[in-house]
PDB file of C-alpha atoms in Angstrom:
ATOM      1  CA  MET A  18     -64.518  44.237 -13.227  1.00  0.00           C
ATOM      2  CA  ASP A  19     -64.879  40.499 -13.896  1.00  0.00           C
ATOM      3  CA  THR A  20     -66.931  41.281 -17.000  1.00  0.00           C
ATOM      4  CA  ILE A  21     -64.081  43.342 -18.419  1.00  0.00           C
ATOM      5  CA  ALA A  22     -61.509  40.653 -17.582  1.00  0.00           C
ATOM      6  CA  LEU A  23     -63.686  37.957 -19.148  1.00  0.00           C
ATOM      7  CA  SER A  24     -64.185  39.985 -22.302  1.00  0.00           C
ATOM      8  CA  VAL A  25     -60.416  40.444 -22.598  1.00  0.00           C
ATOM      9  CA  LYS A  26     -59.932  36.690 -22.204  1.00  0.00           C
ATOM     10  CA  ASP A  27     -62.612  36.030 -24.809  1.00  0.00           C
ATOM     11  CA  PHE A  28     -61.010  38.541 -27.168  1.00  0.00           C
ATOM     12  CA  ILE A  29     -57.557  36.934 -26.866  1.00  0.00           C
ATOM     13  CA  THR A  30     -58.997  33.424 -27.318  1.00  0.00           C
ATOM     14  CA  GLU A  31     -60.943  34.567 -30.382  1.00  0.00           C
ATOM     15  CA  GLN A  32     -57.890  36.250 -31.909  1.00  0.00           C
ATOM     16  CA  GLN A  33     -55.763  33.147 -31.294  1.00  0.00           C
ATOM     17  CA  ALA A  34     -58.344  30.988 -33.071  1.00  0.00           C
ATOM     18  CA  ILE A  35     -58.526  33.391 -36.023  1.00  0.00           C
ATOM     19  CA  SER A  36     -54.728  33.498 -36.288  1.00  0.00           C
ATOM     20  CA  ILE A  37     -54.365  29.730 -36.184  1.00  0.00           C
ATOM     21  CA  ASP A  38     -57.088  29.304 -38.832  1.00  0.00           C
ATOM     22  CA  GLN A  39     -55.296  31.741 -41.167  1.00  0.00           C
ATOM     23  CA  VAL A  40     -51.843  30.155 -40.953  1.00  0.00           C
ATOM     24  CA  PRO A  41     -51.158  26.940 -42.882  1.00  0.00           C
ATOM     25  CA  ALA A  42     -50.333  23.989 -40.615  1.00  0.00           C
ATOM     26  CA  SER A  43     -46.910  23.672 -42.291  1.00  0.00           C
ATOM     27  CA  ARG A  44     -45.925  27.112 -40.943  1.00  0.00           C
ATOM     28  CA  LEU A  45     -47.012  26.514 -37.347  1.00  0.00           C
ATOM     29  CA  LYS A  46     -44.193  25.894 -34.885  1.00  0.00           C
ATOM     30  CA  GLU A  47     -44.414  24.186 -31.555  1.00  0.00           C
ATOM     31  CA  SER A  48     -43.213  27.328 -29.797  1.00  0.00           C
ATOM     32  CA  ALA A  49     -42.805  30.921 -30.875  1.00  0.00           C
ATOM     33  CA  SER A  50     -39.415  32.591 -30.848  1.00  0.00           C
ATOM     34  CA  VAL A  51     -40.584  36.088 -29.861  1.00  0.00           C
ATOM     35  CA  PRO A  52     -38.583  36.970 -26.777  1.00  0.00           C
ATOM     36  CA  VAL A  53     -40.458  40.148 -25.772  1.00  0.00           C
ATOM     37  CA  ILE A  54     -43.909  41.578 -26.422  1.00  0.00           C
ATOM     38  CA  THR A  55     -44.233  45.354 -26.153  1.00  0.00           C
ATOM     39  CA  LEU A  56     -47.613  46.984 -25.669  1.00  0.00           C
ATOM     40  CA  CYS A  57     -48.201  50.608 -26.478  1.00  0.00           C
ATOM     41  CA  THR A  58     -51.583  51.585 -25.097  1.00  0.00           C
ATOM     42  CA  GLU A  59     -53.864  54.570 -25.235  1.00  0.00           C
ATOM     43  CA  PRO A  60     -54.923  55.737 -21.765  1.00  0.00           C
ATOM     44  CA  GLY A  61     -58.145  53.984 -20.801  1.00  0.00           C
ATOM     45  CA  SER A  62     -58.028  51.502 -23.686  1.00  0.00           C
ATOM     46  CA  GLY A  63     -57.785  48.416 -21.476  1.00  0.00           C
ATOM     47  CA  GLY A  64     -54.250  47.682 -22.612  1.00  0.00           C
ATOM     48  CA  ARG A  65     -53.104  46.882 -19.095  1.00  0.00           C
ATOM     49  CA  LEU A  66     -55.778  44.160 -18.806  1.00  0.00           C
ATOM     50  CA  ILE A  67     -54.623  42.685 -22.115  1.00  0.00           C
ATOM     51  CA  ALA A  68     -50.986  42.801 -20.970  1.00  0.00           C
ATOM     52  CA  ASP A  69     -51.895  41.000 -17.728  1.00  0.00           C
ATOM     53  CA  GLU A  70     -53.708  38.275 -19.632  1.00  0.00           C
ATOM     54  CA  LEU A  71     -50.910  37.863 -22.190  1.00  0.00           C
ATOM     55  CA  ALA A  72     -48.298  37.542 -19.470  1.00  0.00           C
ATOM     56  CA  LYS A  73     -50.394  34.975 -17.594  1.00  0.00           C
ATOM     57  CA  ARG A  74     -51.178  32.862 -20.665  1.00  0.00           C
ATOM     58  CA  LEU A  75     -47.616  32.898 -21.962  1.00  0.00           C
ATOM     59  CA  ASN A  76     -46.052  32.584 -18.509  1.00  0.00           C
ATOM     60  CA  PHE A  77     -44.058  35.763 -19.209  1.00  0.00           C
ATOM     61  CA  LYS A  78     -42.864  38.349 -16.721  1.00  0.00           C
ATOM     62  CA  LEU A  79     -44.900  41.577 -16.862  1.00  0.00           C
ATOM     63  CA  PHE A  80     -43.108  44.918 -16.732  1.00  0.00           C
ATOM     64  CA  ASP A  81     -44.962  48.186 -16.466  1.00  0.00           C
ATOM     65  CA  LYS A  82     -44.527  50.730 -13.700  1.00  0.00           C
ATOM     66  CA  ASN A  83     -42.500  48.142 -11.757  1.00  0.00           C
ATOM     67  CA  ILE A  84     -39.652  48.733 -14.202  1.00  0.00           C
ATOM     68  CA  LEU A  85     -38.956  51.934 -12.221  1.00  0.00           C
ATOM     69  CA  VAL A  86     -37.914  49.844  -9.217  1.00  0.00           C
ATOM     70  CA  ALA A  87     -35.410  47.884 -11.323  1.00  0.00           C
ATOM     71  CA  MET A  88     -34.114  51.148 -12.809  1.00  0.00           C
ATOM     72  CA  ALA A  89     -33.770  52.722  -9.355  1.00  0.00           C
ATOM     73  CA  ASN A  90     -31.921  49.702  -7.968  1.00  0.00           C
ATOM     74  CA  ALA A  91     -29.502  49.615 -10.892  1.00  0.00           C
ATOM     75  CA  ALA A  92     -28.882  53.370 -10.727  1.00  0.00           C
ATOM     76  CA  THR A  93     -28.912  53.563  -6.899  1.00  0.00           C
ATOM     77  CA  VAL A  94     -31.553  56.291  -6.857  1.00  0.00           C
ATOM     78  CA  GLU A  95     -35.004  56.571  -5.328  1.00  0.00           C
ATOM     79  CA  SER A  96     -37.786  55.136  -7.501  1.00  0.00           C
ATOM     80  CA  GLN A  97     -39.932  58.157  -6.513  1.00  0.00           C
ATOM     81  CA  SER A  98     -37.457  60.403  -8.364  1.00  0.00           C
ATOM     82  CA  LEU A  99     -37.907  58.329 -11.509  1.00  0.00           C
ATOM     83  CA  ASP A 100     -41.674  58.285 -11.070  1.00  0.00           C
ATOM     84  CA  THR A 101     -41.707  62.090 -10.849  1.00  0.00           C
ATOM     85  CA  ILE A 102     -39.830  62.383 -14.127  1.00  0.00           C
ATOM     86  CA  GLU A 103     -42.143  59.878 -15.760  1.00  0.00           C
ATOM     87  CA  GLN A 104     -45.290  61.629 -14.566  1.00  0.00           C
ATOM     88  CA  GLU A 105     -44.256  65.240 -15.081  1.00  0.00           C
ATOM     89  CA  ARG A 106     -41.845  65.128 -18.040  1.00  0.00           C
ATOM     90  CA  PRO A 107     -40.055  68.345 -17.008  1.00  0.00           C
ATOM     91  CA  SER A 108     -38.705  70.792 -19.579  1.00  0.00           C
ATOM     92  CA  GLY A 109     -34.971  71.471 -19.844  1.00  0.00           C
ATOM     93  CA  VAL A 110     -35.228  74.562 -17.625  1.00  0.00           C
ATOM     94  CA  GLN A 111     -37.346  72.737 -15.024  1.00  0.00           C
ATOM     95  CA  ASP A 112     -34.877  69.847 -15.136  1.00  0.00           C
ATOM     96  CA  PHE A 113     -31.922  72.174 -14.499  1.00  0.00           C
ATOM     97  CA  ILE A 114     -33.577  74.171 -11.687  1.00  0.00           C
ATOM     98  CA  THR A 115     -34.888  71.089  -9.885  1.00  0.00           C
ATOM     99  CA  ALA A 116     -31.419  69.509 -10.012  1.00  0.00           C
ATOM    100  CA  LEU A 117     -30.010  72.605  -8.276  1.00  0.00           C
ATOM    101  CA  VAL A 118     -32.615  72.471  -5.502  1.00  0.00           C
ATOM    102  CA  ASP A 119     -32.995  68.709  -4.970  1.00  0.00           C
ATOM    103  CA  LYS A 120     -29.797  66.705  -4.473  1.00  0.00           C
ATOM    104  CA  ASN A 121     -31.683  63.416  -5.088  1.00  0.00           C
ATOM    105  CA  TYR A 122     -33.106  64.594  -8.400  1.00  0.00           C
ATOM    106  CA  VAL A 123     -32.397  62.513 -11.494  1.00  0.00           C
ATOM    107  CA  TYR A 124     -31.892  64.393 -14.777  1.00  0.00           C
ATOM    108  CA  THR A 125     -34.332  63.479 -17.522  1.00  0.00           C
ATOM    109  CA  GLY A 126     -31.408  62.390 -19.730  1.00  0.00           C
ATOM    110  CA  ASP A 127     -30.205  60.032 -16.998  1.00  0.00           C
ATOM    111  CA  TYR A 128     -33.735  58.669 -16.652  1.00  0.00           C
ATOM    112  CA  VAL A 129     -33.790  57.842 -20.357  1.00  0.00           C
ATOM    113  CA  SER A 130     -30.372  56.149 -20.090  1.00  0.00           C
ATOM    114  CA  PHE A 131     -31.515  54.068 -17.105  1.00  0.00           C
ATOM    115  CA  LEU A 132     -34.720  53.151 -18.954  1.00  0.00           C
ATOM    116  CA  LYS A 133     -32.915  52.089 -22.126  1.00  0.00           C
ATOM    117  CA  GLN A 134     -30.472  50.017 -20.089  1.00  0.00           C
ATOM    118  CA  GLN A 135     -33.255  48.163 -18.237  1.00  0.00           C
ATOM    119  CA  VAL A 136     -35.363  47.567 -21.366  1.00  0.00           C
ATOM    120  CA  GLU A 137     -32.319  46.201 -23.197  1.00  0.00           C
ATOM    121  CA  ILE A 138     -31.606  43.849 -20.275  1.00  0.00           C
ATOM    122  CA  ILE A 139     -35.229  42.661 -20.319  1.00  0.00           C
ATOM    123  CA  GLY A 140     -34.901  42.181 -24.087  1.00  0.00           C
ATOM    124  CA  LYS A 141     -31.844  39.951 -23.606  1.00  0.00           C
ATOM    125  CA  ILE A 142     -33.553  37.872 -20.924  1.00  0.00           C
ATOM    126  CA  GLY A 143     -36.752  37.611 -22.969  1.00  0.00           C
ATOM    127  CA  HIS A 144     -40.060  35.980 -22.107  1.00  0.00           C
ATOM    128  CA  SER A 145     -41.483  39.323 -21.022  1.00  0.00           C
ATOM    129  CA  VAL A 146     -44.341  41.695 -21.708  1.00  0.00           C
ATOM    130  CA  ILE A 147     -43.438  45.376 -21.426  1.00  0.00           C
ATOM    131  CA  VAL A 148     -46.223  47.947 -21.186  1.00  0.00           C
ATOM    132  CA  GLY A 149     -45.300  51.387 -22.505  1.00  0.00           C
ATOM    133  CA  ARG A 150     -42.011  53.027 -21.534  1.00  0.00           C
ATOM    134  CA  GLY A 151     -41.146  53.428 -25.227  1.00  0.00           C
ATOM    135  CA  ALA A 152     -39.927  49.816 -25.274  1.00  0.00           C
ATOM    136  CA  ASN A 153     -41.112  49.398 -28.868  1.00  0.00           C
ATOM    137  CA  PHE A 154     -38.680  52.185 -29.844  1.00  0.00           C
ATOM    138  CA  ILE A 155     -35.805  50.903 -27.702  1.00  0.00           C
ATOM    139  CA  LEU A 156     -35.763  47.242 -28.732  1.00  0.00           C
ATOM    140  CA  PRO A 157     -34.947  46.354 -32.341  1.00  0.00           C
ATOM    141  CA  PRO A 158     -37.909  44.947 -34.319  1.00  0.00           C
ATOM    142  CA  LYS A 159     -36.285  41.509 -34.639  1.00  0.00           C
ATOM    143  CA  ASP A 160     -36.212  41.179 -30.828  1.00  0.00           C
ATOM    144  CA  ARG A 161     -39.814  42.092 -30.096  1.00  0.00           C
ATOM    145  CA  PHE A 162     -43.413  41.731 -31.103  1.00  0.00           C
ATOM    146  CA  SER A 163     -45.192  45.083 -30.739  1.00  0.00           C
ATOM    147  CA  VAL A 164     -48.885  45.590 -30.113  1.00  0.00           C
ATOM    148  CA  ARG A 165     -50.772  48.903 -30.111  1.00  0.00           C
ATOM    149  CA  VAL A 166     -53.973  48.872 -28.030  1.00  0.00           C
ATOM    150  CA  ILE A 167     -56.509  51.540 -28.955  1.00  0.00           C
ATOM    151  CA  ALA A 168     -60.133  52.337 -28.186  1.00  0.00           C
ATOM    152  CA  PRO A 169     -62.580  55.080 -29.123  1.00  0.00           C
ATOM    153  CA  LEU A 170     -62.121  58.255 -27.050  1.00  0.00           C
ATOM    154  CA  ASP A 171     -65.587  58.102 -25.475  1.00  0.00           C
ATOM    155  CA  ILE A 172     -64.927  54.588 -24.152  1.00  0.00           C
ATOM    156  CA  ARG A 173     -61.509  55.593 -22.831  1.00  0.00           C
ATOM    157  CA  ILE A 174     -63.041  58.608 -21.065  1.00  0.00           C
ATOM    158  CA  ARG A 175     -65.667  56.407 -19.405  1.00  0.00           C
ATOM    159  CA  ASN A 176     -63.013  53.856 -18.360  1.00  0.00           C
ATOM    160  CA  ILE A 177     -60.772  56.508 -16.789  1.00  0.00           C
ATOM    161  CA  SER A 178     -63.767  58.175 -15.128  1.00  0.00           C
ATOM    162  CA  PHE A 179     -64.900  54.869 -13.631  1.00  0.00           C
ATOM    163  CA  LYS A 180     -61.428  53.690 -12.586  1.00  0.00           C
ATOM    164  CA  ASN A 181     -60.500  56.971 -10.879  1.00  0.00           C
ATOM    165  CA  SER A 182     -63.983  58.038  -9.729  1.00  0.00           C
ATOM    166  CA  VAL A 183     -63.724  61.386 -11.501  1.00  0.00           C
ATOM    167  CA  PRO A 184     -66.198  63.286 -13.714  1.00  0.00           C
ATOM    168  CA  LEU A 185     -66.052  62.669 -17.466  1.00  0.00           C
ATOM    169  CA  ALA A 186     -64.567  66.128 -18.125  1.00  0.00           C
ATOM    170  CA  GLU A 187     -61.719  65.415 -15.695  1.00  0.00           C
ATOM    171  CA  ALA A 188     -61.137  62.002 -17.275  1.00  0.00           C
ATOM    172  CA  LYS A 189     -60.899  63.602 -20.718  1.00  0.00           C
ATOM    173  CA  LYS A 190     -58.415  66.157 -19.371  1.00  0.00           C
ATOM    174  CA  ARG A 191     -56.286  63.390 -17.845  1.00  0.00           C
ATOM    175  CA  ILE A 192     -56.243  61.478 -21.131  1.00  0.00           C
ATOM    176  CA  ARG A 193     -55.192  64.575 -23.091  1.00  0.00           C
ATOM    177  CA  ASN A 194     -52.438  65.406 -20.566  1.00  0.00           C
ATOM    178  CA  ARG A 195     -51.080  61.870 -20.594  1.00  0.00           C
ATOM    179  CA  GLU A 196     -51.105  61.714 -24.395  1.00  0.00           C
ATOM    180  CA  GLN A 197     -49.221  65.018 -24.565  1.00  0.00           C
ATOM    181  CA  ARG A 198     -46.601  63.800 -22.051  1.00  0.00           C
ATOM    182  CA  ARG A 199     -46.212  60.604 -24.090  1.00  0.00           C
ATOM    183  CA  LYS A 200     -45.612  62.558 -27.303  1.00  0.00           C
ATOM    184  CA  THR A 201     -43.008  64.695 -25.551  1.00  0.00           C
ATOM    185  CA  PHE A 202     -41.276  61.632 -24.126  1.00  0.00           C
ATOM    186  CA  ILE A 203     -41.128  59.850 -27.486  1.00  0.00           C
ATOM    187  CA  ARG A 204     -39.806  62.981 -29.184  1.00  0.00           C
ATOM    188  CA  GLU A 205     -37.064  63.391 -26.536  1.00  0.00           C
ATOM    189  CA  THR A 206     -36.128  59.713 -26.500  1.00  0.00           C
TER     190      THR A 206
END
């Protein structure tokens, strides 16, 4: 694990050096004015490690799955209800039926409203790194710096397999399922 973390650190340091070398000294400012960095990551790409390192180096607050707790507190609902919606991405019929059966259920549309509200609050506060959650679609481009973290599929499969101790075929299935849920979420948002 340390090898991966060190390689991420080395990568960020290398990219910073390249960026500084390519920008004329007259254009460099003492501090950047980017209030929020959004990371959109492919499953297994190592994006979470990069987000951790960015947040540490910039002394920014990191928001990923923990944003569900803030959403739940603001909406006075259980964070598990929001996590279920995020993981399963129910269809309209599933959404309706579950709401009839479970009095604590949160409609998908309400989830999206809560999410947008929290991301916009984070955007106003600034100095944050947000991983996923469609934040790059919610915040206006002038208020964010967006990064897309990708990796070849075979590497992502190996990473997921190793992290979750599952066979490669299961890791590939998990990646495909997560990518499909992401596409559905973006389309509905």
